[in-house]
């Protein structure tokens, strides 16, 4: 996987899945001589029945095991018919605009600007943290997102109200770059670019918009360099503010993405935009084409078309009269 340039997160996920599979096989010696497809099938079925894993987890583990058998063992496994995990479709709880405002106001730099970008654009937290200086297009008022979920890219409008803050952060990051450049430190690059352009990691364009305050050692190249602000520090900042303000337990960086989508849909529906236009705008910002997810945002935002009187209300109101 390292030679093929796979993302480090993918390598770790596959390694974890393989370790779980091996541990499970040790406790089921009866499957030692079974065909690979039979072993994988039994394991994934047990994971659903015993651990109630999600479809996404099951897919990761299946892909990891198929990859291992194909690339390492040289066995092309076919016909894995495991019990499929059932999708858990849940309507995400949504923060109110007042809760979002109090959350952002309580966060300190740089987490306050990161949260503003999440709520202002609907980005995922790692999409915001991986922004580089070249991805901020001030002349056209755009933010460019690379290597998003599904290895996709998209361009989204930069909120007018955030331009001054983003420009100031851009200048701060450029100052970080100058100091690192003088000291001989660079940043992490995609593997293909790092191999092709040996000095690109010291380029100003590829420097992080949100550089980490401390240098770190890259686990692959072993080079001391500057990483971006890590997602766990953002999670920790949100946790501290949530507890201090008494916000709901689901107040996380990702909850701002849900809030953005719902509040944007609500605003557009209130302005009488056609539903198709609302969906198109959500897809533009959120970067996915899942109609199932969009349906939840639109359901939560849709204005009532009429007053529905429940039977219990009729009975109790008559009784009071």
PDB file of C-alpha atoms in Angstrom:
ATOM      1  CA  UNK A   1       0.000   0.000   0.000  1.00  0.00           C
ATOM      2  CA  UNK A   2       2.888   2.327   0.746  1.00  0.00           C
ATOM      3  CA  UNK A   3       4.486   1.609  -2.630  1.00  0.00           C
ATOM      4  CA  UNK A   4       1.157   2.217  -4.349  1.00  0.00           C
ATOM      5  CA  UNK A   5       0.826   5.617  -2.665  1.00  0.00           C
ATOM      6  CA  UNK A   6      -2.253   4.780  -0.610  1.00  0.00           C
ATOM      7  CA  UNK A   7      -3.310   7.377   1.963  1.00  0.00           C
ATOM      8  CA  UNK A   8      -1.906   6.811   5.441  1.00  0.00           C
ATOM      9  CA  UNK A   9      -5.420   6.719   6.938  1.00  0.00           C
ATOM     10  CA  UNK A  10      -6.344   3.957   4.476  1.00  0.00           C
ATOM     11  CA  UNK A  11      -3.226   1.982   5.371  1.00  0.00           C
ATOM     12  CA  UNK A  12      -4.097   2.193   9.059  1.00  0.00           C
ATOM     13  CA  UNK A  13      -7.737   1.223   8.484  1.00  0.00           C
ATOM     14  CA  UNK A  14      -6.761  -1.806   6.393  1.00  0.00           C
ATOM     15  CA  UNK A  15      -4.126  -2.869   8.915  1.00  0.00           C
ATOM     16  CA  UNK A  16      -6.683  -2.676  11.736  1.00  0.00           C
ATOM     17  CA  UNK A  17      -9.196  -4.694   9.716  1.00  0.00           C
ATOM     18  CA  UNK A  18      -6.599  -7.363   8.915  1.00  0.00           C
ATOM     19  CA  UNK A  19      -5.538  -7.659  12.567  1.00  0.00           C
ATOM     20  CA  UNK A  20      -9.169  -8.156  13.618  1.00  0.00           C
ATOM     21  CA  UNK A  21      -9.629 -10.821  10.943  1.00  0.00           C
ATOM     22  CA  UNK A  22      -6.504 -12.724  12.034  1.00  0.00           C
ATOM     23  CA  UNK A  23      -7.517 -12.572  15.711  1.00  0.00           C
ATOM     24  CA  UNK A  24     -10.955 -13.905  14.803  1.00  0.00           C
ATOM     25  CA  UNK A  25      -9.432 -16.786  12.783  1.00  0.00           C
ATOM     26  CA  UNK A  26      -7.283 -17.790  15.750  1.00  0.00           C
ATOM     27  CA  UNK A  27     -10.441 -18.226  17.815  1.00  0.00           C
ATOM     28  CA  UNK A  28     -12.116 -20.246  15.026  1.00  0.00           C
ATOM     29  CA  UNK A  29      -9.590 -22.988  14.136  1.00  0.00           C
ATOM     30  CA  UNK A  30     -12.278 -24.952  12.293  1.00  0.00           C
ATOM     31  CA  UNK A  31     -12.003 -22.485   9.415  1.00  0.00           C
ATOM     32  CA  UNK A  32      -8.244 -22.846   9.061  1.00  0.00           C
ATOM     33  CA  UNK A  33      -8.466 -25.013   5.935  1.00  0.00           C
ATOM     34  CA  UNK A  34     -11.598 -23.418   4.489  1.00  0.00           C
ATOM     35  CA  UNK A  35     -11.359 -21.551   1.158  1.00  0.00           C
ATOM     36  CA  UNK A  36     -10.553 -17.827   1.497  1.00  0.00           C
ATOM     37  CA  UNK A  37     -14.040 -16.779   0.372  1.00  0.00           C
ATOM     38  CA  UNK A  38     -15.618 -19.006   3.025  1.00  0.00           C
ATOM     39  CA  UNK A  39     -13.390 -17.579   5.779  1.00  0.00           C
ATOM     40  CA  UNK A  40     -14.062 -13.959   4.811  1.00  0.00           C
ATOM     41  CA  UNK A  41     -17.779 -14.654   4.486  1.00  0.00           C
ATOM     42  CA  UNK A  42     -17.966 -16.235   7.941  1.00  0.00           C
ATOM     43  CA  UNK A  43     -15.962 -13.403   9.510  1.00  0.00           C
ATOM     44  CA  UNK A  44     -18.030 -10.578   8.023  1.00  0.00           C
ATOM     45  CA  UNK A  45     -21.268 -12.350   8.940  1.00  0.00           C
ATOM     46  CA  UNK A  46     -20.059 -12.725  12.528  1.00  0.00           C
ATOM     47  CA  UNK A  47     -19.127  -9.044  12.645  1.00  0.00           C
ATOM     48  CA  UNK A  48     -22.691  -8.121  11.718  1.00  0.00           C
ATOM     49  CA  UNK A  49     -24.369 -10.598  14.074  1.00  0.00           C
ATOM     50  CA  UNK A  50     -22.060 -10.169  17.074  1.00  0.00           C
ATOM     51  CA  UNK A  51     -20.807  -6.585  16.782  1.00  0.00           C
ATOM     52  CA  UNK A  52     -23.625  -4.913  14.810  1.00  0.00           C
ATOM     53  CA  UNK A  53     -21.146  -3.055  12.606  1.00  0.00           C
ATOM     54  CA  UNK A  54     -22.306  -0.429  10.123  1.00  0.00           C
ATOM     55  CA  UNK A  55     -22.350  -0.952   6.347  1.00  0.00           C
ATOM     56  CA  UNK A  56     -19.404   1.433   5.933  1.00  0.00           C
ATOM     57  CA  UNK A  57     -17.297  -0.529   8.437  1.00  0.00           C
ATOM     58  CA  UNK A  58     -18.210  -3.786   6.737  1.00  0.00           C
ATOM     59  CA  UNK A  59     -17.231  -2.370   3.346  1.00  0.00           C
ATOM     60  CA  UNK A  60     -13.857  -1.202   4.667  1.00  0.00           C
ATOM     61  CA  UNK A  61     -13.126  -4.612   6.167  1.00  0.00           C
ATOM     62  CA  UNK A  62     -14.234  -6.447   3.024  1.00  0.00           C
ATOM     63  CA  UNK A  63     -12.058  -4.226   0.825  1.00  0.00           C
ATOM     64  CA  UNK A  64      -9.109  -4.671   3.180  1.00  0.00           C
ATOM     65  CA  UNK A  65      -9.362  -8.464   3.119  1.00  0.00           C
ATOM     66  CA  UNK A  66      -9.842  -8.629  -0.645  1.00  0.00           C
ATOM     67  CA  UNK A  67      -6.866  -6.294  -1.099  1.00  0.00           C
ATOM     68  CA  UNK A  68      -4.673  -8.395   1.200  1.00  0.00           C
ATOM     69  CA  UNK A  69      -5.545 -11.656  -0.547  1.00  0.00           C
ATOM     70  CA  UNK A  70      -5.075 -10.155  -4.015  1.00  0.00           C
ATOM     71  CA  UNK A  71      -1.960  -8.017  -3.535  1.00  0.00           C
ATOM     72  CA  UNK A  72      -0.097  -9.974  -0.857  1.00  0.00           C
ATOM     73  CA  UNK A  73      -1.224 -13.612  -1.197  1.00  0.00           C
ATOM     74  CA  UNK A  74      -1.878 -13.489  -4.942  1.00  0.00           C
ATOM     75  CA  UNK A  75      -5.390 -14.919  -4.544  1.00  0.00           C
ATOM     76  CA  UNK A  76      -8.313 -13.279  -6.349  1.00  0.00           C
ATOM     77  CA  UNK A  77     -11.233 -13.995  -4.018  1.00  0.00           C
ATOM     78  CA  UNK A  78     -14.674 -14.142  -5.623  1.00  0.00           C
ATOM     79  CA  UNK A  79     -18.165 -14.936  -4.396  1.00  0.00           C
ATOM     80  CA  UNK A  80     -18.152 -13.553  -0.838  1.00  0.00           C
ATOM     81  CA  UNK A  81     -21.817 -13.698   0.206  1.00  0.00           C
ATOM     82  CA  UNK A  82     -21.737 -12.516   3.793  1.00  0.00           C
ATOM     83  CA  UNK A  83     -24.747 -11.252   5.723  1.00  0.00           C
ATOM     84  CA  UNK A  84     -24.938  -7.568   4.840  1.00  0.00           C
ATOM     85  CA  UNK A  85     -25.030  -4.922   7.540  1.00  0.00           C
ATOM     86  CA  UNK A  86     -28.235  -2.950   7.464  1.00  0.00           C
ATOM     87  CA  UNK A  87     -27.892   0.784   6.851  1.00  0.00           C
ATOM     88  CA  UNK A  88     -28.754   2.896   9.882  1.00  0.00           C
ATOM     89  CA  UNK A  89     -30.465   5.927   8.433  1.00  0.00           C
ATOM     90  CA  UNK A  90     -30.814   8.519  11.147  1.00  0.00           C
ATOM     91  CA  UNK A  91     -31.980  12.097  10.939  1.00  0.00           C
ATOM     92  CA  UNK A  92     -29.048  14.152  12.243  1.00  0.00           C
ATOM     93  CA  UNK A  93     -29.865  16.460  15.173  1.00  0.00           C
ATOM     94  CA  UNK A  94     -29.401  20.093  14.214  1.00  0.00           C
ATOM     95  CA  UNK A  95     -27.948  22.985  16.207  1.00  0.00           C
ATOM     96  CA  UNK A  96     -30.008  26.154  16.153  1.00  0.00           C
ATOM     97  CA  UNK A  97     -28.494  29.392  14.770  1.00  0.00           C
ATOM     98  CA  UNK A  98     -28.254  30.717  18.341  1.00  0.00           C
ATOM     99  CA  UNK A  99     -26.340  27.626  19.472  1.00  0.00           C
ATOM    100  CA  UNK A 100     -23.969  27.929  16.502  1.00  0.00           C
ATOM    101  CA  UNK A 101     -23.372  31.603  17.315  1.00  0.00           C
ATOM    102  CA  UNK A 102     -22.552  30.899  20.972  1.00  0.00           C
ATOM    103  CA  UNK A 103     -20.273  28.001  19.994  1.00  0.00           C
ATOM    104  CA  UNK A 104     -18.229  30.032  17.526  1.00  0.00           C
ATOM    105  CA  UNK A 105     -17.981  32.993  19.915  1.00  0.00           C
ATOM    106  CA  UNK A 106     -16.547  30.791  22.667  1.00  0.00           C
ATOM    107  CA  UNK A 107     -13.836  29.152  20.539  1.00  0.00           C
ATOM    108  CA  UNK A 108     -10.304  30.575  20.444  1.00  0.00           C
ATOM    109  CA  UNK A 109      -8.053  31.015  17.406  1.00  0.00           C
ATOM    110  CA  UNK A 110      -7.564  29.212  15.113  1.00  0.00           C
ATOM    111  CA  UNK A 111     -10.542  27.011  16.010  1.00  0.00           C
ATOM    112  CA  UNK A 112     -12.970  29.909  15.817  1.00  0.00           C
ATOM    113  CA  UNK A 113     -12.136  30.591  12.148  1.00  0.00           C
ATOM    114  CA  UNK A 114     -12.124  26.866  11.380  1.00  0.00           C
ATOM    115  CA  UNK A 115     -15.638  26.598  12.834  1.00  0.00           C
ATOM    116  CA  UNK A 116     -16.751  29.649  10.836  1.00  0.00           C
ATOM    117  CA  UNK A 117     -15.524  27.989   7.636  1.00  0.00           C
ATOM    118  CA  UNK A 118     -17.291  24.726   8.536  1.00  0.00           C
ATOM    119  CA  UNK A 119     -20.584  26.512   9.146  1.00  0.00           C
ATOM    120  CA  UNK A 120     -20.062  28.993   6.327  1.00  0.00           C
ATOM    121  CA  UNK A 121     -19.325  26.445   3.605  1.00  0.00           C
ATOM    122  CA  UNK A 122     -20.492  23.024   4.826  1.00  0.00           C
ATOM    123  CA  UNK A 123     -16.975  21.573   4.644  1.00  0.00           C
ATOM    124  CA  UNK A 124     -15.961  18.472   6.528  1.00  0.00           C
ATOM    125  CA  UNK A 125     -13.406  19.258   9.219  1.00  0.00           C
ATOM    126  CA  UNK A 126     -10.485  17.598   7.413  1.00  0.00           C
ATOM    127  CA  UNK A 127     -11.378  19.396   4.189  1.00  0.00           C
ATOM    128  CA  UNK A 128     -10.936  22.700   5.998  1.00  0.00           C
ATOM    129  CA  UNK A 129      -7.746  21.648   7.774  1.00  0.00           C
ATOM    130  CA  UNK A 130      -6.143  20.446   4.518  1.00  0.00           C
ATOM    131  CA  UNK A 131      -6.625  23.764   2.725  1.00  0.00           C
ATOM    132  CA  UNK A 132      -3.353  25.100   1.379  1.00  0.00           C
ATOM    133  CA  UNK A 133      -2.469  28.711   0.557  1.00  0.00           C
ATOM    134  CA  UNK A 134      -2.947  28.054  -3.165  1.00  0.00           C
ATOM    135  CA  UNK A 135      -6.498  26.790  -2.502  1.00  0.00           C
ATOM    136  CA  UNK A 136      -7.689  30.238  -1.413  1.00  0.00           C
ATOM    137  CA  UNK A 137      -8.673  32.193  -4.527  1.00  0.00           C
ATOM    138  CA  UNK A 138      -9.242  35.762  -3.318  1.00  0.00           C
ATOM    139  CA  UNK A 139      -9.726  37.386  -6.770  1.00  0.00           C
ATOM    140  CA  UNK A 140     -12.607  35.044  -7.615  1.00  0.00           C
ATOM    141  CA  UNK A 141     -13.850  34.575  -4.051  1.00  0.00           C
ATOM    142  CA  UNK A 142     -13.480  30.774  -4.166  1.00  0.00           C
ATOM    143  CA  UNK A 143     -12.173  27.974  -1.969  1.00  0.00           C
ATOM    144  CA  UNK A 144     -10.807  24.879  -3.727  1.00  0.00           C
ATOM    145  CA  UNK A 145     -11.127  21.522  -1.975  1.00  0.00           C
ATOM    146  CA  UNK A 146      -8.824  18.677  -3.041  1.00  0.00           C
ATOM    147  CA  UNK A 147      -8.899  14.996  -2.044  1.00  0.00           C
ATOM    148  CA  UNK A 148     -12.317  15.241  -0.436  1.00  0.00           C
ATOM    149  CA  UNK A 149     -14.374  12.171   0.454  1.00  0.00           C
ATOM    150  CA  UNK A 150     -14.279   9.773  -2.480  1.00  0.00           C
ATOM    151  CA  UNK A 151     -11.079  11.504  -3.700  1.00  0.00           C
ATOM    152  CA  UNK A 152     -13.220  14.197  -5.310  1.00  0.00           C
ATOM    153  CA  UNK A 153     -12.555  17.899  -5.804  1.00  0.00           C
ATOM    154  CA  UNK A 154     -14.900  20.859  -5.755  1.00  0.00           C
ATOM    155  CA  UNK A 155     -14.882  24.654  -5.791  1.00  0.00           C
ATOM    156  CA  UNK A 156     -17.178  26.560  -3.450  1.00  0.00           C
ATOM    157  CA  UNK A 157     -17.871  30.270  -2.887  1.00  0.00           C
ATOM    158  CA  UNK A 158     -15.975  31.983  -0.098  1.00  0.00           C
ATOM    159  CA  UNK A 159     -18.482  33.624   2.272  1.00  0.00           C
ATOM    160  CA  UNK A 160     -18.169  37.396   1.947  1.00  0.00           C
ATOM    161  CA  UNK A 161     -18.356  37.849   5.705  1.00  0.00           C
ATOM    162  CA  UNK A 162     -15.305  35.581   6.192  1.00  0.00           C
ATOM    163  CA  UNK A 163     -12.998  37.066   3.543  1.00  0.00           C
ATOM    164  CA  UNK A 164     -11.230  39.468   5.928  1.00  0.00           C
ATOM    165  CA  UNK A 165     -10.634  36.732   8.535  1.00  0.00           C
ATOM    166  CA  UNK A 166      -9.412  34.260   5.907  1.00  0.00           C
ATOM    167  CA  UNK A 167      -7.075  36.891   4.412  1.00  0.00           C
ATOM    168  CA  UNK A 168      -5.602  37.578   7.861  1.00  0.00           C
ATOM    169  CA  UNK A 169      -5.108  33.832   8.450  1.00  0.00           C
ATOM    170  CA  UNK A 170      -3.532  33.570   4.998  1.00  0.00           C
ATOM    171  CA  UNK A 171      -0.998  36.237   5.989  1.00  0.00           C
ATOM    172  CA  UNK A 172      -0.269  34.503   9.288  1.00  0.00           C
ATOM    173  CA  UNK A 173       0.331  31.213   7.497  1.00  0.00           C
ATOM    174  CA  UNK A 174       2.643  32.967   5.003  1.00  0.00           C
ATOM    175  CA  UNK A 175       4.678  34.283   7.947  1.00  0.00           C
ATOM    176  CA  UNK A 176       4.908  30.728   9.319  1.00  0.00           C
ATOM    177  CA  UNK A 177       6.108  29.583   5.901  1.00  0.00           C
ATOM    178  CA  UNK A 178       8.882  32.201   5.771  1.00  0.00           C
ATOM    179  CA  UNK A 179      10.237  31.100   9.144  1.00  0.00           C
ATOM    180  CA  UNK A 180      10.045  27.406   8.185  1.00  0.00           C
ATOM    181  CA  UNK A 181      11.595  28.080   4.781  1.00  0.00           C
ATOM    182  CA  UNK A 182      14.576  29.828   6.354  1.00  0.00           C
ATOM    183  CA  UNK A 183      14.971  26.951   8.815  1.00  0.00           C
ATOM    184  CA  UNK A 184      14.709  24.371   6.025  1.00  0.00           C
ATOM    185  CA  UNK A 185      11.367  22.833   6.970  1.00  0.00           C
ATOM    186  CA  UNK A 186       8.607  21.951   4.531  1.00  0.00           C
ATOM    187  CA  UNK A 187       5.140  20.379   4.595  1.00  0.00           C
ATOM    188  CA  UNK A 188       3.596  17.022   3.763  1.00  0.00           C
ATOM    189  CA  UNK A 189       2.711  16.444   0.091  1.00  0.00           C
ATOM    190  CA  UNK A 190       0.734  13.789  -1.810  1.00  0.00           C
ATOM    191  CA  UNK A 191       3.119  10.912  -2.550  1.00  0.00           C
ATOM    192  CA  UNK A 192       3.096  11.280  -6.334  1.00  0.00           C
ATOM    193  CA  UNK A 193       3.972  14.984  -6.170  1.00  0.00           C
ATOM    194  CA  UNK A 194       6.616  14.402  -3.516  1.00  0.00           C
ATOM    195  CA  UNK A 195       8.413  11.895  -5.755  1.00  0.00           C
ATOM    196  CA  UNK A 196       8.124  14.013  -8.908  1.00  0.00           C
ATOM    197  CA  UNK A 197       9.015  17.408  -7.420  1.00  0.00           C
ATOM    198  CA  UNK A 198      11.672  17.008  -4.741  1.00  0.00           C
ATOM    199  CA  UNK A 199      11.574  20.622  -3.492  1.00  0.00           C
ATOM    200  CA  UNK A 200       7.830  21.258  -3.780  1.00  0.00           C
ATOM    201  CA  UNK A 201       7.331  20.589  -0.058  1.00  0.00           C
ATOM    202  CA  UNK A 202       9.077  23.912   0.650  1.00  0.00           C
ATOM    203  CA  UNK A 203       6.837  25.883  -1.745  1.00  0.00           C
ATOM    204  CA  UNK A 204       4.718  28.742  -0.416  1.00  0.00           C
ATOM    205  CA  UNK A 205       1.732  27.625  -2.511  1.00  0.00           C
ATOM    206  CA  UNK A 206       1.606  24.211  -0.854  1.00  0.00           C
ATOM    207  CA  UNK A 207       1.880  25.528   2.698  1.00  0.00           C
ATOM    208  CA  UNK A 208      -1.095  24.928   5.015  1.00  0.00           C
ATOM    209  CA  UNK A 209      -3.695  27.622   5.620  1.00  0.00           C
ATOM    210  CA  UNK A 210      -3.893  26.307   9.194  1.00  0.00           C
ATOM    211  CA  UNK A 211      -0.351  25.192  10.095  1.00  0.00           C
ATOM    212  CA  UNK A 212       0.145  23.281  13.319  1.00  0.00           C
ATOM    213  CA  UNK A 213       1.912  25.243  16.066  1.00  0.00           C
ATOM    214  CA  UNK A 214       4.591  22.562  16.459  1.00  0.00           C
ATOM    215  CA  UNK A 215       6.814  20.686  13.997  1.00  0.00           C
ATOM    216  CA  UNK A 216       6.401  16.932  13.693  1.00  0.00           C
ATOM    217  CA  UNK A 217       8.094  13.918  12.085  1.00  0.00           C
ATOM    218  CA  UNK A 218       6.383  12.497   9.001  1.00  0.00           C
ATOM    219  CA  UNK A 219       5.727   8.771   9.666  1.00  0.00           C
ATOM    220  CA  UNK A 220       6.704   7.821   6.107  1.00  0.00           C
ATOM    221  CA  UNK A 221       9.559  10.086   5.057  1.00  0.00           C
ATOM    222  CA  UNK A 222      10.819  10.515   8.646  1.00  0.00           C
ATOM    223  CA  UNK A 223      11.378  14.165   7.741  1.00  0.00           C
ATOM    224  CA  UNK A 224      10.778  16.873  10.328  1.00  0.00           C
ATOM    225  CA  UNK A 225       8.177  19.188   8.857  1.00  0.00           C
ATOM    226  CA  UNK A 226       5.045  21.219   9.496  1.00  0.00           C
ATOM    227  CA  UNK A 227       1.666  19.506   9.478  1.00  0.00           C
ATOM    228  CA  UNK A 228      -1.715  21.215   9.514  1.00  0.00           C
ATOM    229  CA  UNK A 229      -3.753  21.654  12.697  1.00  0.00           C
ATOM    230  CA  UNK A 230      -4.846  18.150  13.679  1.00  0.00           C
ATOM    231  CA  UNK A 231      -8.499  17.218  13.771  1.00  0.00           C
ATOM    232  CA  UNK A 232      -8.321  15.870  17.329  1.00  0.00           C
ATOM    233  CA  UNK A 233      -7.357  19.342  18.606  1.00  0.00           C
ATOM    234  CA  UNK A 234     -10.501  20.750  16.991  1.00  0.00           C
ATOM    235  CA  UNK A 235     -12.572  17.950  18.541  1.00  0.00           C
ATOM    236  CA  UNK A 236     -11.064  18.721  21.945  1.00  0.00           C
ATOM    237  CA  UNK A 237     -11.800  22.446  21.617  1.00  0.00           C
ATOM    238  CA  UNK A 238     -15.432  21.687  20.734  1.00  0.00           C
ATOM    239  CA  UNK A 239     -15.744  19.321  23.693  1.00  0.00           C
ATOM    240  CA  UNK A 240     -14.495  21.961  26.145  1.00  0.00           C
ATOM    241  CA  UNK A 241     -16.864  24.613  24.797  1.00  0.00           C
ATOM    242  CA  UNK A 242     -19.794  22.196  24.702  1.00  0.00           C
ATOM    243  CA  UNK A 243     -19.341  21.382  28.368  1.00  0.00           C
ATOM    244  CA  UNK A 244     -18.791  25.006  29.366  1.00  0.00           C
ATOM    245  CA  UNK A 245     -21.902  26.261  27.544  1.00  0.00           C
ATOM    246  CA  UNK A 246     -24.113  23.248  28.191  1.00  0.00           C
ATOM    247  CA  UNK A 247     -24.607  22.599  24.477  1.00  0.00           C
ATOM    248  CA  UNK A 248     -26.076  19.272  23.255  1.00  0.00           C
ATOM    249  CA  UNK A 249     -23.853  16.198  23.286  1.00  0.00           C
ATOM    250  CA  UNK A 250     -23.884  15.989  19.491  1.00  0.00           C
ATOM    251  CA  UNK A 251     -22.082  19.362  19.231  1.00  0.00           C
ATOM    252  CA  UNK A 252     -19.055  18.343  17.157  1.00  0.00           C
ATOM    253  CA  UNK A 253     -17.237  19.882  14.189  1.00  0.00           C
ATOM    254  CA  UNK A 254     -19.359  17.733  11.851  1.00  0.00           C
ATOM    255  CA  UNK A 255     -22.564  19.047  13.431  1.00  0.00           C
ATOM    256  CA  UNK A 256     -21.759  22.423  11.825  1.00  0.00           C
ATOM    257  CA  UNK A 257     -21.955  20.761   8.397  1.00  0.00           C
ATOM    258  CA  UNK A 258     -25.443  19.463   9.240  1.00  0.00           C
ATOM    259  CA  UNK A 259     -26.448  22.874  10.590  1.00  0.00           C
ATOM    260  CA  UNK A 260     -25.153  24.634   7.480  1.00  0.00           C
ATOM    261  CA  UNK A 261     -27.117  22.366   5.137  1.00  0.00           C
ATOM    262  CA  UNK A 262     -30.359  22.602   7.100  1.00  0.00           C
ATOM    263  CA  UNK A 263     -30.195  26.355   7.682  1.00  0.00           C
ATOM    264  CA  UNK A 264     -29.264  27.013   4.024  1.00  0.00           C
ATOM    265  CA  UNK A 265     -32.174  24.873   2.828  1.00  0.00           C
ATOM    266  CA  UNK A 266     -34.521  26.624   5.257  1.00  0.00           C
ATOM    267  CA  UNK A 267     -33.408  30.063   4.058  1.00  0.00           C
ATOM    268  CA  UNK A 268     -33.862  29.158   0.395  1.00  0.00           C
ATOM    269  CA  UNK A 269     -37.266  27.574   0.986  1.00  0.00           C
ATOM    270  CA  UNK A 270     -38.390  30.641   2.924  1.00  0.00           C
ATOM    271  CA  UNK A 271     -37.397  32.726  -0.116  1.00  0.00           C
ATOM    272  CA  UNK A 272     -39.557  30.489  -2.331  1.00  0.00           C
ATOM    273  CA  UNK A 273     -36.663  28.931  -4.256  1.00  0.00           C
ATOM    274  CA  UNK A 274     -37.736  25.774  -6.137  1.00  0.00           C
ATOM    275  CA  UNK A 275     -36.885  22.533  -4.371  1.00  0.00           C
ATOM    276  CA  UNK A 276     -34.698  21.444  -7.309  1.00  0.00           C
ATOM    277  CA  UNK A 277     -32.607  24.607  -6.957  1.00  0.00           C
ATOM    278  CA  UNK A 278     -32.213  24.010  -3.221  1.00  0.00           C
ATOM    279  CA  UNK A 279     -30.964  20.479  -3.890  1.00  0.00           C
ATOM    280  CA  UNK A 280     -28.527  21.725  -6.535  1.00  0.00           C
ATOM    281  CA  UNK A 281     -27.083  24.315  -4.139  1.00  0.00           C
ATOM    282  CA  UNK A 282     -26.663  21.726  -1.379  1.00  0.00           C
ATOM    283  CA  UNK A 283     -24.850  19.381  -3.747  1.00  0.00           C
ATOM    284  CA  UNK A 284     -22.588  22.234  -4.883  1.00  0.00           C
ATOM    285  CA  UNK A 285     -21.506  22.992  -1.325  1.00  0.00           C
ATOM    286  CA  UNK A 286     -21.568  19.556   0.296  1.00  0.00           C
ATOM    287  CA  UNK A 287     -19.859  17.690  -2.511  1.00  0.00           C
ATOM    288  CA  UNK A 288     -21.971  14.550  -2.519  1.00  0.00           C
ATOM    289  CA  UNK A 289     -24.835  13.325  -4.663  1.00  0.00           C
ATOM    290  CA  UNK A 290     -26.635  11.253  -2.035  1.00  0.00           C
ATOM    291  CA  UNK A 291     -30.316  12.011  -2.413  1.00  0.00           C
ATOM    292  CA  UNK A 292     -30.957  10.141   0.832  1.00  0.00           C
ATOM    293  CA  UNK A 293     -28.892  12.609   2.847  1.00  0.00           C
ATOM    294  CA  UNK A 294     -30.339  15.623   1.052  1.00  0.00           C
ATOM    295  CA  UNK A 295     -33.815  14.334   1.825  1.00  0.00           C
ATOM    296  CA  UNK A 296     -33.136  14.627   5.570  1.00  0.00           C
ATOM    297  CA  UNK A 297     -31.881  18.191   5.297  1.00  0.00           C
ATOM    298  CA  UNK A 298     -34.890  19.204   3.216  1.00  0.00           C
ATOM    299  CA  UNK A 299     -37.246  17.383   5.564  1.00  0.00           C
ATOM    300  CA  UNK A 300     -35.863  19.243   8.577  1.00  0.00           C
ATOM    301  CA  UNK A 301     -35.970  22.580   6.751  1.00  0.00           C
ATOM    302  CA  UNK A 302     -39.277  22.277   4.888  1.00  0.00           C
ATOM    303  CA  UNK A 303     -41.831  24.851   6.084  1.00  0.00           C
ATOM    304  CA  UNK A 304     -45.201  23.430   7.145  1.00  0.00           C
ATOM    305  CA  UNK A 305     -47.761  23.584   4.350  1.00  0.00           C
ATOM    306  CA  UNK A 306     -50.663  23.651   6.757  1.00  0.00           C
ATOM    307  CA  UNK A 307     -51.641  23.231  10.391  1.00  0.00           C
ATOM    308  CA  UNK A 308     -52.121  19.581  11.288  1.00  0.00           C
ATOM    309  CA  UNK A 309     -54.332  18.969  14.307  1.00  0.00           C
ATOM    310  CA  UNK A 310     -53.581  15.678  16.034  1.00  0.00           C
ATOM    311  CA  UNK A 311     -56.497  13.558  17.301  1.00  0.00           C
ATOM    312  CA  UNK A 312     -55.267  13.756  20.900  1.00  0.00           C
ATOM    313  CA  UNK A 313     -55.403  17.565  20.726  1.00  0.00           C
ATOM    314  CA  UNK A 314     -59.011  17.468  19.570  1.00  0.00           C
ATOM    315  CA  UNK A 315     -60.054  15.103  22.359  1.00  0.00           C
ATOM    316  CA  UNK A 316     -58.293  16.984  25.157  1.00  0.00           C
ATOM    317  CA  UNK A 317     -59.393  20.409  23.980  1.00  0.00           C
ATOM    318  CA  UNK A 318     -63.032  19.203  23.855  1.00  0.00           C
ATOM    319  CA  UNK A 319     -62.710  17.760  27.323  1.00  0.00           C
ATOM    320  CA  UNK A 320     -61.435  21.082  28.699  1.00  0.00           C
ATOM    321  CA  UNK A 321     -64.324  22.941  27.125  1.00  0.00           C
TER     322      UNK A 321
END
